Amino acid sequence: MKYMLMIYRDEAAFAPGQTSGAHSGSYIAYADALKAAGVFVGGDRLQPSSTASTLRAGDGAPEILDGPYADTKEQFGGFYIIDVPDLDAALQWAARCPAVGQGAVEVRPMWVV
Amino acid sequence: MGATRRDRQAGEAAEQVARHSYGKLVAYLSARTRDIAGAEDALSEAFAAALAQWDADGIPANPEGWLLTVARRRMIDTARQRETRAGAADHLKLLADELREAGDGSDIPDERLRLMFACAHPAIDRQIRSPLILQTVLGFDAATIAGCYLVSPVTMGQRLVRAKTKIKQAGIAFRLPERAEMPERLDAVLEAIYAAFTEGWSDPAGTEQRRRELAHEALWLGRLVARLLPGEPEVLGLLALMLHLEARRCARRDHQGGYVPLDDQDPSKWDAMLIGEAEDILLGASHMGRIGRYQLEGAVQSAHAIRRFGRPPDWTVLATLYDALLTITGSPVVAINRAMVIAEARSPEEGLSVLCGVENDPRLSRYQPYWAARAELLARCGQAAAADQAYACAIRLEPDPSVRRFLQDRRERLPTASAVQPHARKLTFP
């Protein structure tokens, strides 16, 4: 089954230019581990939510808003897609994600078409 | 006449299989696809077919296998109808594999334990784990479960559907936890079973048949897990705990339906057979050399059960047991009981000071047993005015009318301010 691991974290602690985050050693090592185990499907880090634009359905044309979908302290900041046998395996991988110590990781199965 | 008897026999045979094999069939039918709702639907259609066909052709030699075969065909038919969708192909393959392996169903592998671990998975909402096990393993319908848990049947139905959908869609596998995760995962299963028991136990008058049955079903589940998972002392600990409590069912109310606290119960009304069974089980658990929460709680009840054999409980031993329980659980409920036991083992004043140590826990402000314990200890320390206030809080929070009457009676017996003296009677909360 394919799962997306969605990383939510406090952006204040991850200002651009800081060495922590997706390009830090721990994330590189994590991605390497996913690849070595043959479960890595994809993944990327996102720019901060201040760069986001959100389209919302209105009466006529969708309204374009400056900013992320929800203005919360912890923001969606990156993701991995992994292919593993079941939720327990996905949760075990999520627990090893460096983001767990910094915020939250939501684990969700991908829709099977 | 003959047809009527046959009709009845078919019904009885189906009911018999339902009682003994329902969970086994659901577990087996859904183990690979994780489609519990699909398995339940197919099985209920198979039971309907059984009533009609067994009535006409007689009861088959292997009713369980018959039901399994019919239900499995039904599941394959349903999957075929969705065949246009690519996802159904895998589903169909799983079912076909199963059909090949299981043969005539005469020896159905018991997947109930794996099913219970899936129902009590940490990714499933804690509140719904117990109802989910009652439904999938025992076949309770949503309305019956809703009645036990005092929520509307619609709400309970929705929660159960949601949980089953999550197991299927999120990929919660039916598997036994590995050694390292076993204690935590097993604890969730035991907690779900104990939750069912305490729901059934919370109707001490036993007037509500449904609730009393819930306690019996929880005992049945406890025995099942003990059989399927030998070598896990905590399973035995829970079983012993439930048996000890069950042994006292008849003694918890007087003839007028009034509440009788443990220390005032007539031990001759306790069921010595159940106590004996609980003691044997607890002894077996202790030989495995791994202590845990349920074994300690079982041991607490065992220490009280000694009254059945004419001896008083050893309050010092009880205090030690509660020390250990508090260390393991950190539970404020345990802390309250520990204070009551210390009041017996040492003095009411010491008990009260231990209780005051937890009074800042925000969880306790709306917890009836805390206020009742506090009132009791204050009264025994001669602080009648403070005790009066604490009783008022306890009475306000207590939903059970007979316990409320009991507390009111205690409150009325408090000495007036002019004649303050330590209260002689004692009260503990097991």
mmCIF file of C-alpha atoms in Angstrom, chain B residues 118-328:
data_model
loop_
_atom_site.group_PDB
_atom_site.id
_atom_site.type_symbol
_atom_site.label_atom_id
_atom_site.label_comp_id
_atom_site.label_asym_id
_atom_site.label_seq_id
_atom_site.Cartn_x
_atom_site.Cartn_y
_atom_site.Cartn_z
ATOM 1 C CA ALA B 118 -6.802 -4.796 14.740
ATOM 2 C CA CYS B 119 -9.879 -3.483 16.610
ATOM 3 C CA ALA B 120 -7.714 -2.244 19.492
ATOM 4 C CA HIS B 121 -5.018 -0.814 17.226
ATOM 5 C CA PRO B 122 -3.532 2.484 18.484
ATOM 6 C CA ALA B 123 -4.751 4.131 15.248
ATOM 7 C CA ILE B 124 -8.364 3.322 16.213
ATOM 8 C CA ASP B 125 -10.145 5.744 18.551
ATOM 9 C CA ARG B 126 -9.876 4.416 22.089
ATOM 10 C CA GLN B 127 -13.589 4.894 22.838
ATOM 11 C CA ILE B 128 -14.732 2.674 19.987
ATOM 12 C CA ARG B 129 -12.300 -0.238 20.516
ATOM 13 C CA SER B 130 -14.462 -2.022 23.029
ATOM 14 C CA PRO B 131 -17.741 -1.650 21.056
ATOM 15 C CA LEU B 132 -15.904 -2.755 17.924
ATOM 16 C CA ILE B 133 -14.713 -5.969 19.571
ATOM 17 C CA LEU B 134 -18.208 -6.643 20.913
ATOM 18 C CA GLN B 135 -19.607 -6.284 17.425
ATOM 19 C CA THR B 136 -17.005 -8.122 15.372
ATOM 20 C CA VAL B 137 -16.140 -10.957 17.750
ATOM 21 C CA LEU B 138 -19.501 -11.456 19.454
ATOM 22 C CA GLY B 139 -21.903 -10.214 16.801
ATOM 23 C CA PHE B 140 -23.661 -7.571 18.940
ATOM 24 C CA ASP B 141 -25.679 -5.196 16.780
ATOM 25 C CA ALA B 142 -25.102 -1.448 16.980
ATOM 26 C CA ALA B 143 -28.413 -0.812 18.799
ATOM 27 C CA THR B 144 -27.581 -3.279 21.589
ATOM 28 C CA ILE B 145 -24.099 -1.826 22.018
ATOM 29 C CA ALA B 146 -25.534 1.702 21.975
ATOM 30 C CA GLY B 147 -27.888 0.687 24.800
ATOM 31 C CA CYS B 148 -24.958 -0.551 26.871
ATOM 32 C CA TYR B 149 -22.872 2.570 26.314
ATOM 33 C CA LEU B 150 -25.753 5.025 26.625
ATOM 34 C CA VAL B 151 -25.367 6.654 23.225
ATOM 35 C CA SER B 152 -27.897 6.778 20.412
ATOM 36 C CA PRO B 153 -27.963 3.774 18.058
ATOM 37 C CA VAL B 154 -27.347 6.087 15.098
ATOM 38 C CA THR B 155 -24.223 7.578 16.672
ATOM 39 C CA MET B 156 -22.903 4.165 17.692
ATOM 40 C CA GLY B 157 -23.631 2.791 14.215
ATOM 41 C CA GLN B 158 -21.735 5.636 12.579
ATOM 42 C CA ARG B 159 -18.726 5.243 14.861
ATOM 43 C CA LEU B 160 -18.567 1.511 14.217
ATOM 44 C CA VAL B 161 -18.807 1.974 10.456
ATOM 45 C CA ARG B 162 -16.105 4.622 10.569
ATOM 46 C CA ALA B 163 -13.755 2.381 12.553
ATOM 47 C CA LYS B 164 -14.282 -0.548 10.196
ATOM 48 C CA THR B 165 -13.693 1.680 7.185
ATOM 49 C CA LYS B 166 -10.471 2.870 8.754
ATOM 50 C CA ILE B 167 -9.220 -0.679 9.333
ATOM 51 C CA LYS B 168 -9.898 -1.482 5.701
ATOM 52 C CA GLN B 169 -8.764 1.718 3.997
ATOM 53 C CA ALA B 170 -5.818 2.641 6.198
ATOM 54 C CA GLY B 171 -4.353 -0.845 5.955
ATOM 55 C CA ILE B 172 -4.502 -1.988 9.575
ATOM 56 C CA ALA B 173 -3.266 -5.541 9.258
ATOM 57 C CA PHE B 174 -4.717 -8.485 11.173
ATOM 58 C CA ARG B 175 -1.511 -9.604 12.785
ATOM 59 C CA LEU B 176 -0.068 -10.467 16.143
ATOM 60 C CA PRO B 177 2.269 -7.793 17.495
ATOM 61 C CA GLU B 178 5.942 -8.547 17.637
ATOM 62 C CA ARG B 179 7.585 -9.301 20.957
ATOM 63 C CA ALA B 180 8.764 -5.727 21.581
ATOM 64 C CA GLU B 181 5.381 -4.110 20.980
ATOM 65 C CA MET B 182 3.336 -6.906 22.575
ATOM 66 C CA PRO B 183 2.919 -5.430 26.086
ATOM 67 C CA GLU B 184 1.526 -2.126 24.842
ATOM 68 C CA ARG B 185 -0.684 -3.629 22.137
ATOM 69 C CA LEU B 186 -1.962 -6.349 24.439
ATOM 70 C CA ASP B 187 -2.770 -3.735 27.054
ATOM 71 C CA ALA B 188 -5.064 -2.002 24.538
ATOM 72 C CA VAL B 189 -6.934 -5.257 23.900
ATOM 73 C CA LEU B 190 -7.252 -5.952 27.621
ATOM 74 C CA GLU B 191 -8.404 -2.394 28.260
ATOM 75 C CA ALA B 192 -11.149 -2.824 25.646
ATOM 76 C CA ILE B 193 -12.317 -6.065 27.252
ATOM 77 C CA TYR B 194 -12.233 -4.553 30.733
ATOM 78 C CA ALA B 195 -14.178 -1.532 29.452
ATOM 79 C CA ALA B 196 -16.935 -3.883 28.316
ATOM 80 C CA PHE B 197 -16.866 -5.588 31.712
ATOM 81 C CA THR B 198 -17.104 -2.349 33.675
ATOM 82 C CA GLU B 199 -19.980 -1.155 31.482
ATOM 83 C CA GLY B 200 -21.779 -4.341 32.446
ATOM 84 C CA TRP B 201 -20.665 -3.947 36.035
ATOM 85 C CA SER B 202 -21.916 -0.387 36.388
ATOM 86 C CA ASP B 203 -25.434 -1.700 36.817
ATOM 87 C CA PRO B 204 -24.892 -3.343 40.180
ATOM 88 C CA ALA B 205 -28.548 -4.044 40.808
ATOM 89 C CA GLY B 206 -28.390 -6.283 37.788
ATOM 90 C CA THR B 207 -31.818 -5.101 36.784
ATOM 91 C CA GLU B 208 -30.782 -4.463 33.251
ATOM 92 C CA GLN B 209 -30.326 -7.861 31.696
ATOM 93 C CA ARG B 210 -28.376 -6.465 28.772
ATOM 94 C CA ARG B 211 -25.712 -4.922 30.949
ATOM 95 C CA ARG B 212 -25.281 -7.993 33.097
ATOM 96 C CA GLU B 213 -24.796 -9.994 29.917
ATOM 97 C CA LEU B 214 -22.124 -7.534 28.856
ATOM 98 C CA ALA B 215 -20.057 -8.478 31.913
ATOM 99 C CA HIS B 216 -20.497 -12.160 31.044
ATOM 100 C CA GLU B 217 -19.465 -11.541 27.454
ATOM 101 C CA ALA B 218 -16.360 -9.700 28.674
ATOM 102 C CA LEU B 219 -15.496 -12.715 30.818
ATOM 103 C CA TRP B 220 -15.980 -14.920 27.775
ATOM 104 C CA LEU B 221 -13.614 -12.681 25.786
ATOM 105 C CA GLY B 222 -11.093 -12.797 28.631
ATOM 106 C CA ARG B 223 -11.176 -16.592 28.626
ATOM 107 C CA LEU B 224 -10.844 -16.625 24.843
ATOM 108 C CA VAL B 225 -7.749 -14.415 24.870
ATOM 109 C CA ALA B 226 -6.260 -16.474 27.711
ATOM 110 C CA ARG B 227 -6.709 -19.594 25.595
ATOM 111 C CA LEU B 228 -5.365 -18.049 22.384
ATOM 112 C CA LEU B 229 -2.459 -16.296 24.057
ATOM 113 C CA PRO B 230 -1.154 -18.578 26.791
ATOM 114 C CA GLY B 231 1.983 -17.319 28.461
ATOM 115 C CA GLU B 232 0.833 -13.720 28.851
ATOM 116 C CA PRO B 233 0.346 -13.206 32.607
ATOM 117 C CA GLU B 234 -1.554 -9.924 32.207
ATOM 118 C CA VAL B 235 -4.345 -11.732 30.341
ATOM 119 C CA LEU B 236 -4.680 -14.039 33.332
ATOM 120 C CA GLY B 237 -4.503 -11.051 35.669
ATOM 121 C CA LEU B 238 -7.460 -9.409 33.937
ATOM 122 C CA LEU B 239 -9.426 -12.645 33.946
ATOM 123 C CA ALA B 240 -8.806 -13.106 37.688
ATOM 124 C CA LEU B 241 -9.779 -9.484 38.344
ATOM 125 C CA MET B 242 -13.078 -9.850 36.473
ATOM 126 C CA LEU B 243 -13.863 -13.182 38.148
ATOM 127 C CA HIS B 244 -13.255 -11.703 41.617
ATOM 128 C CA LEU B 245 -15.580 -8.779 40.879
ATOM 129 C CA GLU B 246 -18.178 -11.051 39.296
ATOM 130 C CA ALA B 247 -18.128 -13.241 42.424
ATOM 131 C CA ARG B 248 -19.515 -10.308 44.426
ATOM 132 C CA ARG B 249 -22.320 -9.351 42.068
ATOM 133 C CA CYS B 250 -25.135 -10.565 44.330
ATOM 134 C CA ALA B 251 -23.737 -8.879 47.443
ATOM 135 C CA ARG B 252 -23.609 -5.364 46.061
ATOM 136 C CA ARG B 253 -27.242 -4.559 46.829
ATOM 137 C CA ASP B 254 -29.391 -5.192 49.895
ATOM 138 C CA HIS B 255 -32.976 -6.472 49.807
ATOM 139 C CA GLN B 256 -34.331 -2.989 49.247
ATOM 140 C CA GLY B 257 -31.939 -2.411 46.337
ATOM 141 C CA GLY B 258 -29.720 -0.184 48.465
ATOM 142 C CA TYR B 259 -26.020 0.139 47.631
ATOM 143 C CA VAL B 260 -23.685 -1.900 49.835
ATOM 144 C CA PRO B 261 -19.998 -0.877 49.803
ATOM 145 C CA LEU B 262 -17.383 -3.629 49.692
ATOM 146 C CA ASP B 263 -16.493 -3.515 53.395
ATOM 147 C CA ASP B 264 -20.135 -3.856 54.409
ATOM 148 C CA GLN B 265 -20.898 -6.723 52.052
ATOM 149 C CA ASP B 266 -21.824 -10.123 53.456
ATOM 150 C CA PRO B 267 -18.950 -12.335 52.237
ATOM 151 C CA SER B 268 -21.112 -15.445 52.476
ATOM 152 C CA LYS B 269 -22.968 -14.080 49.468
ATOM 153 C CA TRP B 270 -19.775 -14.072 47.418
ATOM 154 C CA ASP B 271 -19.478 -16.890 44.896
ATOM 155 C CA ALA B 272 -16.741 -19.174 46.283
ATOM 156 C CA MET B 273 -16.450 -21.072 42.993
ATOM 157 C CA LEU B 274 -15.613 -17.942 41.041
ATOM 158 C CA ILE B 275 -13.208 -16.815 43.766
ATOM 159 C CA GLY B 276 -11.472 -20.194 43.646
ATOM 160 C CA GLU B 277 -11.133 -19.994 39.877
ATOM 161 C CA ALA B 278 -9.763 -16.448 40.116
ATOM 162 C CA GLU B 279 -7.203 -17.529 42.723
ATOM 163 C CA ASP B 280 -5.964 -20.440 40.595
ATOM 164 C CA ILE B 281 -5.606 -18.192 37.572
ATOM 165 C CA LEU B 282 -3.771 -15.504 39.522
ATOM 166 C CA LEU B 283 -1.381 -18.090 40.932
ATOM 167 C CA GLY B 284 -0.692 -19.357 37.413
ATOM 168 C CA ALA B 285 0.059 -15.791 36.304
ATOM 169 C CA SER B 286 2.449 -15.193 39.181
ATOM 170 C CA HIS B 287 4.524 -18.221 38.135
ATOM 171 C CA MET B 288 5.286 -16.469 34.848
ATOM 172 C CA GLY B 289 7.286 -13.875 36.737
ATOM 173 C CA ARG B 290 6.168 -10.723 34.909
ATOM 174 C CA ILE B 291 4.027 -8.474 37.081
ATOM 175 C CA GLY B 292 1.650 -5.913 35.585
ATOM 176 C CA ARG B 293 -1.334 -3.698 36.213
ATOM 177 C CA TYR B 294 -4.048 -6.332 35.876
ATOM 178 C CA GLN B 295 -2.253 -8.896 38.022
ATOM 179 C CA LEU B 296 -1.887 -6.254 40.739
ATOM 180 C CA GLU B 297 -5.559 -5.323 40.490
ATOM 181 C CA GLY B 298 -6.433 -9.009 40.614
ATOM 182 C CA ALA B 299 -4.244 -9.347 43.704
ATOM 183 C CA VAL B 300 -6.036 -6.419 45.367
ATOM 184 C CA GLN B 301 -9.363 -8.183 44.851
ATOM 185 C CA SER B 302 -7.820 -11.422 46.051
ATOM 186 C CA ALA B 303 -6.758 -9.692 49.285
ATOM 187 C CA HIS B 304 -10.375 -8.612 49.873
ATOM 188 C CA ALA B 305 -11.731 -12.045 48.890
ATOM 189 C CA ILE B 306 -10.045 -13.599 51.924
ATOM 190 C CA ARG B 307 -13.063 -12.462 53.926
ATOM 191 C CA ARG B 308 -15.057 -15.173 52.187
ATOM 192 C CA PHE B 309 -12.968 -17.615 54.226
ATOM 193 C CA GLY B 310 -13.473 -15.827 57.522
ATOM 194 C CA ARG B 311 -10.284 -13.801 57.663
ATOM 195 C CA PRO B 312 -9.863 -10.016 57.560
ATOM 196 C CA PRO B 313 -7.999 -8.392 54.686
ATOM 197 C CA ASP B 314 -4.361 -7.522 55.307
ATOM 198 C CA TRP B 315 -4.363 -3.743 54.866
ATOM 199 C CA THR B 316 -0.574 -3.513 54.904
ATOM 200 C CA VAL B 317 -0.386 -5.905 51.954
ATOM 201 C CA LEU B 318 -3.109 -3.895 50.213
ATOM 202 C CA ALA B 319 -1.141 -0.684 50.747
ATOM 203 C CA THR B 320 1.931 -2.302 49.168
ATOM 204 C CA LEU B 321 -0.130 -3.484 46.190
ATOM 205 C CA TYR B 322 -1.509 0.012 45.686
ATOM 206 C CA ASP B 323 1.999 1.506 45.903
ATOM 207 C CA ALA B 324 3.031 -0.748 43.027
ATOM 208 C CA LEU B 325 -0.146 -0.011 41.059
ATOM 209 C CA LEU B 326 0.348 3.718 41.436
ATOM 210 C CA THR B 327 3.925 3.426 40.191
ATOM 211 C CA ILE B 328 2.793 1.522 37.091
#
